N, CA, C and O atoms as a printed pandas DataFrame, in Angstrom:
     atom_number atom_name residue_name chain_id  residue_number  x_coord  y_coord  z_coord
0              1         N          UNK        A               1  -18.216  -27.084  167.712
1              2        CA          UNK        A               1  -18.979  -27.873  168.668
2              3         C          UNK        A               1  -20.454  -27.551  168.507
3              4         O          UNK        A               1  -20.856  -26.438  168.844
4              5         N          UNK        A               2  -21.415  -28.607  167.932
5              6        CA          UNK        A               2  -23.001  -28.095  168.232
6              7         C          UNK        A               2  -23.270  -27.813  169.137
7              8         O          UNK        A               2  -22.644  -28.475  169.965
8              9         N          UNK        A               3  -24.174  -26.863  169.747
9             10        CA          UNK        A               3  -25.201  -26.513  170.661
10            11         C          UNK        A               3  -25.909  -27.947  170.970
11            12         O          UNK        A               3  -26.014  -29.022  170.379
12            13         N          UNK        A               4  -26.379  -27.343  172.321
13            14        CA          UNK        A               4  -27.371  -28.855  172.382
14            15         C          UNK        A               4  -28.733  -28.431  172.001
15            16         O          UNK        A               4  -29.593  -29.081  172.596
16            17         N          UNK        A               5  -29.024  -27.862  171.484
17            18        CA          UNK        A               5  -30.565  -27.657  170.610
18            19         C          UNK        A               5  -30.352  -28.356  169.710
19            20         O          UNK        A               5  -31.262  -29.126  169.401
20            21         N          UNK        A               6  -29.019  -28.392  168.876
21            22        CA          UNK        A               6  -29.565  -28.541  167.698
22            23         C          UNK        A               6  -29.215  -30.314  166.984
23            24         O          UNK        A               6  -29.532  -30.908  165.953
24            25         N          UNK        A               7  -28.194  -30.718  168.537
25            26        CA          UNK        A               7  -27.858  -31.990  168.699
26            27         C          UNK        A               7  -28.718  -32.885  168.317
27            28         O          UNK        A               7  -28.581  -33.584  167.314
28            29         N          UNK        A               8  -30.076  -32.937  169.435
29            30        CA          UNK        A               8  -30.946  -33.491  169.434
30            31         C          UNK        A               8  -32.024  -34.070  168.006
31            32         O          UNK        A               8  -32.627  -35.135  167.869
32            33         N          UNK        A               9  -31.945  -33.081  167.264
33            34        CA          UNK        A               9  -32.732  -32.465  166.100
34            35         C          UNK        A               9  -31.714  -33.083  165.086
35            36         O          UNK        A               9  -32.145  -33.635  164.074
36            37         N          UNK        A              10  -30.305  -33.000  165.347
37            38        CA          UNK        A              10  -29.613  -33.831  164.576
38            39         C          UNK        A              10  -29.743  -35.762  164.252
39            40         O          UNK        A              10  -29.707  -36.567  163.321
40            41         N          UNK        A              11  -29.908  -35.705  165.759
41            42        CA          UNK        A              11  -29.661  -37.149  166.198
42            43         C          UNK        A              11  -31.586  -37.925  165.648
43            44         O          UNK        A              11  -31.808  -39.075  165.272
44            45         N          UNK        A              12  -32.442  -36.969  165.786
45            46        CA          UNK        A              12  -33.969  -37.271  165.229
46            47         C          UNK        A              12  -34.010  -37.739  164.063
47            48         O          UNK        A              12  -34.382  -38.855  163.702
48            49         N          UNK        A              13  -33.584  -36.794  163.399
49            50        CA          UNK        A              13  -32.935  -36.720  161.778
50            51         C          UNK        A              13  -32.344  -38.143  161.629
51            52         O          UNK        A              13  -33.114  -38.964  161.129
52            53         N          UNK        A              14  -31.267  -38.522  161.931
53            54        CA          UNK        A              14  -30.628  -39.806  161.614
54            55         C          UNK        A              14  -31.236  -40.880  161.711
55            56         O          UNK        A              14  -31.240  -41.824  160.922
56            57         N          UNK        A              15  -31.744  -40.764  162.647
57            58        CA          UNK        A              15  -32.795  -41.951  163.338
58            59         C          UNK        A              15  -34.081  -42.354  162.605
59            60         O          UNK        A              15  -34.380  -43.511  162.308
60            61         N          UNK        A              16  -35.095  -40.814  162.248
61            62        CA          UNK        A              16  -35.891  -41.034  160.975
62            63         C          UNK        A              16  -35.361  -41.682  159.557
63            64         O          UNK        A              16  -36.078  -42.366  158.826
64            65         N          UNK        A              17  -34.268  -41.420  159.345
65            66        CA          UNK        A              17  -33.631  -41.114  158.264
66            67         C          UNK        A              17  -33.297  -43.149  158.184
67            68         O          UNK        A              17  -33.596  -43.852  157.218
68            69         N          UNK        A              18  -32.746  -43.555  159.263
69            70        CA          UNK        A              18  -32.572  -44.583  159.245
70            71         C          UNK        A              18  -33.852  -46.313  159.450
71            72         O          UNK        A              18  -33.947  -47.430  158.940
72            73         N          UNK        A              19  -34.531  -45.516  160.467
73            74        CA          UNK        A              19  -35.971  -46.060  160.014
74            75         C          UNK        A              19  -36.456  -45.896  158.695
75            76         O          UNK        A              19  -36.986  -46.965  158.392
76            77         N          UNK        A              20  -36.528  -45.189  157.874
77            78        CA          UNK        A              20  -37.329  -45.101  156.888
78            79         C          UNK        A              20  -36.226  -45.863  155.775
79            80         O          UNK        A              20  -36.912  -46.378  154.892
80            81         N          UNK        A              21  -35.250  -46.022  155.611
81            82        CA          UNK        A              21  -34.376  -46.806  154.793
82            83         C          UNK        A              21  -34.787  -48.176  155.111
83            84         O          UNK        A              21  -35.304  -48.899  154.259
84            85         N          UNK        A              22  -34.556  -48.578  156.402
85            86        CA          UNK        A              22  -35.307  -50.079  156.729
86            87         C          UNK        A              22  -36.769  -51.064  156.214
87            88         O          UNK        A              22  -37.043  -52.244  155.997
88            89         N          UNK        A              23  -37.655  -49.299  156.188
89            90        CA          UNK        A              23  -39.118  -49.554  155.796
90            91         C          UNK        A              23  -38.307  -50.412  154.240
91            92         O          UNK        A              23  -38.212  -51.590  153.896
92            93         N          UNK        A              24  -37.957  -49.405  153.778
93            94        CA          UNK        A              24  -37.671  -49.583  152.357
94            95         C          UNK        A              24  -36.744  -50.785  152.535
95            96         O          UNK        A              24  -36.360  -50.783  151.365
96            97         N          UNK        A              25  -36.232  -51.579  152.958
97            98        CA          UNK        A              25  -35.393  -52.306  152.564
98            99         C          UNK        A              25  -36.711  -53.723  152.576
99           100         O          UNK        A              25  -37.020  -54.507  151.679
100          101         N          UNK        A              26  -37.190  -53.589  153.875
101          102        CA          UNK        A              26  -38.103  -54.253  154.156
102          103         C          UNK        A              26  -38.878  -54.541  152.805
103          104         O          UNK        A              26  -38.745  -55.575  152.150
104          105         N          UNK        A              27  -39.779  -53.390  152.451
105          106        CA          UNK        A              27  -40.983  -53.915  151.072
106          107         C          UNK        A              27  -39.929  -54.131  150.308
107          108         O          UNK        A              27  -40.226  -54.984  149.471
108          109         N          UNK        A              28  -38.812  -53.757  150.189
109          110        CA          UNK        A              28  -38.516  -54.415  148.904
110          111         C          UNK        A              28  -37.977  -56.006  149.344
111          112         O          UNK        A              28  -37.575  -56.524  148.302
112          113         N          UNK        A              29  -37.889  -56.555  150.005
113          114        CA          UNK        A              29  -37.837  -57.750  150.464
114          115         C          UNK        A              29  -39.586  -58.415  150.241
115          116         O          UNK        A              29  -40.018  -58.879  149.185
116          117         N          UNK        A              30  -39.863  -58.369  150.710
117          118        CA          UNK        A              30  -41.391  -58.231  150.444
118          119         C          UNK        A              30  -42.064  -59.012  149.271
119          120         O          UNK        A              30  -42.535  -60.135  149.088
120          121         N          UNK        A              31  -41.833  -57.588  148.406
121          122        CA          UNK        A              31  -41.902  -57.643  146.589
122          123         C          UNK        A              31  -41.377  -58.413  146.033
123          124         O          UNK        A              31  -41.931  -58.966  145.082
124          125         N          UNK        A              32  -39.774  -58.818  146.525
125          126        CA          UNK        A              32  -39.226  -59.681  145.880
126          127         C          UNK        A              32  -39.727  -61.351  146.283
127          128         O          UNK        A              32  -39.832  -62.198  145.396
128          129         N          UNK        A              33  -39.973  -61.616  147.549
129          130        CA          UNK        A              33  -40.883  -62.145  148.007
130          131         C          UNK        A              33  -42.110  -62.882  147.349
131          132         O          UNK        A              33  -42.170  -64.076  147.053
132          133         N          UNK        A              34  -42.762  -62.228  147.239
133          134        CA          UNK        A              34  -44.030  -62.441  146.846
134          135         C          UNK        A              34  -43.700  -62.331  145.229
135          136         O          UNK        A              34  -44.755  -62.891  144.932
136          137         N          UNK        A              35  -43.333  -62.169  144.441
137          138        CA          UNK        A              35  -42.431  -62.287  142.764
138          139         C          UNK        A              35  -41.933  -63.403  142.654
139          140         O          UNK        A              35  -41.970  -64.006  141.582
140          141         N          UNK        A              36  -41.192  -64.052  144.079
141          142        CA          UNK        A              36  -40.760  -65.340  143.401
142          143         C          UNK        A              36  -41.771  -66.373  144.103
143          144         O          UNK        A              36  -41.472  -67.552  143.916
144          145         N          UNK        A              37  -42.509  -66.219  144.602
145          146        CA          UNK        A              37  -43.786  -67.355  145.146
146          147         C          UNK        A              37  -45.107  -67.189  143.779
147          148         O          UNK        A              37  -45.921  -68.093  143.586
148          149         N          UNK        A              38  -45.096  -66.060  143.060
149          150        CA          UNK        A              38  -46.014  -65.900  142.108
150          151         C          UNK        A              38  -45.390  -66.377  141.215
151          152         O          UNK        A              38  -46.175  -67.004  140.504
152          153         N          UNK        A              39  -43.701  -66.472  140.590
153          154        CA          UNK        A              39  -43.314  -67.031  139.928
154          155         C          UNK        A              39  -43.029  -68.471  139.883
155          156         O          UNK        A              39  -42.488  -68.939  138.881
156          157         N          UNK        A              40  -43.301  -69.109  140.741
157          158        CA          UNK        A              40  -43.321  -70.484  141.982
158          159         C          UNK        A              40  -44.814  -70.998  141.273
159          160         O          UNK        A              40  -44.915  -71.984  140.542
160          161         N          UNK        A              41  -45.493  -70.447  141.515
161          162        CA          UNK        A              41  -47.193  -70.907  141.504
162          163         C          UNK        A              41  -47.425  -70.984  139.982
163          164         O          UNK        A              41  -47.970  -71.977  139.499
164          165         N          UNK        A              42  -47.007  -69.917  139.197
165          166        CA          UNK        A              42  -47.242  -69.655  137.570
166          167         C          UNK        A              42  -46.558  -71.640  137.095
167          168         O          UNK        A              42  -47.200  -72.541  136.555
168          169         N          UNK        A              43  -45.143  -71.649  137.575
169          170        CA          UNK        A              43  -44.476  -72.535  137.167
170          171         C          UNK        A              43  -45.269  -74.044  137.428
171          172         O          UNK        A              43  -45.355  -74.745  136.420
172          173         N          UNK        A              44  -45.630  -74.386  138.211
173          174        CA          UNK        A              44  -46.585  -75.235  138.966
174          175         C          UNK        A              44  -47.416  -75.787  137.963
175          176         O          UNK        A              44  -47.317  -76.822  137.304
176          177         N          UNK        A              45  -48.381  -74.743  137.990
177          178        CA          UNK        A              45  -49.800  -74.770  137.433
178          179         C          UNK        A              45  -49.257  -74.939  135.625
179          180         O          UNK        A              45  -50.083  -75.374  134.822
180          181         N          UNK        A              46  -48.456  -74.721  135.355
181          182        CA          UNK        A              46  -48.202  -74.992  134.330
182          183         C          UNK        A              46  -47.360  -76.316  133.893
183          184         O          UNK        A              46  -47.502  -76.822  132.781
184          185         N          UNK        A              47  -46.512  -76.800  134.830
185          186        CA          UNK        A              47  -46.442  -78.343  135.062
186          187         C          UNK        A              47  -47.439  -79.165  134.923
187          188         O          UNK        A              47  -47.440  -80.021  134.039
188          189         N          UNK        A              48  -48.729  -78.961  136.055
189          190        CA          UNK        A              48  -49.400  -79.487  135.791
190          191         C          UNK        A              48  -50.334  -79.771  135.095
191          192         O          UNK        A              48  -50.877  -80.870  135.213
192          193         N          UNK        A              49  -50.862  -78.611  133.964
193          194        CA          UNK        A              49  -51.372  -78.784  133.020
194          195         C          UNK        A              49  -50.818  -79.843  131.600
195          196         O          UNK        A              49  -51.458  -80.521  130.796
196          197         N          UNK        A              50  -49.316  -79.578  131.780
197          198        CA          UNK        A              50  -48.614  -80.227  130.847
198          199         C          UNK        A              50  -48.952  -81.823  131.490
199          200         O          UNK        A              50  -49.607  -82.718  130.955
200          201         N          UNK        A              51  -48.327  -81.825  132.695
201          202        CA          UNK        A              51  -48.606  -83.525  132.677
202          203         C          UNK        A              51  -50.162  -83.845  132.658
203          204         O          UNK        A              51  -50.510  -85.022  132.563
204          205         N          UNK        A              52  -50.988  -82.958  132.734
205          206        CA          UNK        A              52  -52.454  -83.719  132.649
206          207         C          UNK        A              52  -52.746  -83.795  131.224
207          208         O          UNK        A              52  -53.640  -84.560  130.862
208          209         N          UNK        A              53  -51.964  -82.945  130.179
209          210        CA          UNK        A              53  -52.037  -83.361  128.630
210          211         C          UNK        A              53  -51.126  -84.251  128.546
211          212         O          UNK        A              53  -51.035  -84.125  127.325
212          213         N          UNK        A              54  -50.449  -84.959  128.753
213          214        CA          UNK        A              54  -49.413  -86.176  129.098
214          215         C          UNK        A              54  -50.485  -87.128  128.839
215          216         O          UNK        A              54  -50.905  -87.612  127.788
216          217         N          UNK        A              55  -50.927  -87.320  130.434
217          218        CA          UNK        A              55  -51.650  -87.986  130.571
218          219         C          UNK        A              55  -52.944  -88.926  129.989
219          220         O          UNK        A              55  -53.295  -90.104  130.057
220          221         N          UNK        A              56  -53.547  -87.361  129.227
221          222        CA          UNK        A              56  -55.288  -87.969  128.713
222          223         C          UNK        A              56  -54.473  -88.078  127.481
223          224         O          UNK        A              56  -55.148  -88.481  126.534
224          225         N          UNK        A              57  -53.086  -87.817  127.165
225          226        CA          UNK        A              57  -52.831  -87.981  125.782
226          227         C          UNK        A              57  -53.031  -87.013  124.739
227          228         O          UNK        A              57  -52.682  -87.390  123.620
228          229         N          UNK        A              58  -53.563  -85.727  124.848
229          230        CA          UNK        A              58  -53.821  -85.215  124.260
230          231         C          UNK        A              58  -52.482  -84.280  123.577
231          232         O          UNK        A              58  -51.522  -84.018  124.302
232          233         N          UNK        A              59  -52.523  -83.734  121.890
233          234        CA          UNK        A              59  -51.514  -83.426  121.677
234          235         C          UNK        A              59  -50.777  -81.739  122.547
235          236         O          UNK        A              59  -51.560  -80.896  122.986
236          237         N          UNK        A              60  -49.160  -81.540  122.643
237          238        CA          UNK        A              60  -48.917  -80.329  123.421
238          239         C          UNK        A              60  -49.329  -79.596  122.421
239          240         O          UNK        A              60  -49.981  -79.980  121.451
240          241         N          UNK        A              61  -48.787  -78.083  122.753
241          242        CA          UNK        A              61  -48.943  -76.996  121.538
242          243         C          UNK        A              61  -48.000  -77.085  120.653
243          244         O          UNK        A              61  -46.890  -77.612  120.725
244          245         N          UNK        A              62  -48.818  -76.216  119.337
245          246        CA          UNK        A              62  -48.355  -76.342  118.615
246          247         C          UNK        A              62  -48.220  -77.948  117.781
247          248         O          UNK        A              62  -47.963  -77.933  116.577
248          249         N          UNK        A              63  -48.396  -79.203  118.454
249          250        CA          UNK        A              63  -48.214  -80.810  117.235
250          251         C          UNK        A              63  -49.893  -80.849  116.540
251          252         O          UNK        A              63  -50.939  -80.883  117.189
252          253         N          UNK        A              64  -49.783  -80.836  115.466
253          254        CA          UNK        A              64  -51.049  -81.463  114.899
254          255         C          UNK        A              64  -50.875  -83.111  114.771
255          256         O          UNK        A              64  -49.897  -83.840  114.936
256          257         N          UNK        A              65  -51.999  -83.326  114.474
257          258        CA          UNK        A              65  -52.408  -84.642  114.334
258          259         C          UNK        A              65  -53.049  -85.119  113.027
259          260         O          UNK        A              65  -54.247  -84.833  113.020
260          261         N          UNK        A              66  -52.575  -85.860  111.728
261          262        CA          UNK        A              66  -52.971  -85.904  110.712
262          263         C          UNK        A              66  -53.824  -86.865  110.957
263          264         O          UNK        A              66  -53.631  -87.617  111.912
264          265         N          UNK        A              67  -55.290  -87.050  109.850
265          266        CA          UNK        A              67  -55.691  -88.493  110.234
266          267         C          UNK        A              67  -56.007  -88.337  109.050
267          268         O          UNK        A              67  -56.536  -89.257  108.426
């Protein structure tokens, strides 16, 4: 049977122990987060470059153009 000194000190322990797992679950939610909105935006901006070479016609990478 614990003492009750050391109950308390037990029960602190768990409680830190369990907050600080949360922190961590948290940023890594976060990170992953913000990874797929940066991977979101990369994808985008690169759509749209492609259709604005679409557009003016100009060749993609890599096609030459003989004349």
């Amino acid at each position: 049977m614990p003492t009750s000194s050391s109950w308390p000190r037990t029960y602190l322990n768990w409680k830190r122990v369990l907050l600080l797992s949360l922190k961590c679950v948290y940023f890594m939610l976060v990170v992953r987060f913000s990874q797929k909105c940066m991977e979101m935006s990369v994808k985008s901006k690169l759509a749209q470059r492609q259709g604005r070479n679409v557009r003016e016609g100009s060749p993609g990478r890599g096609l030459r153009v003989l004349t």
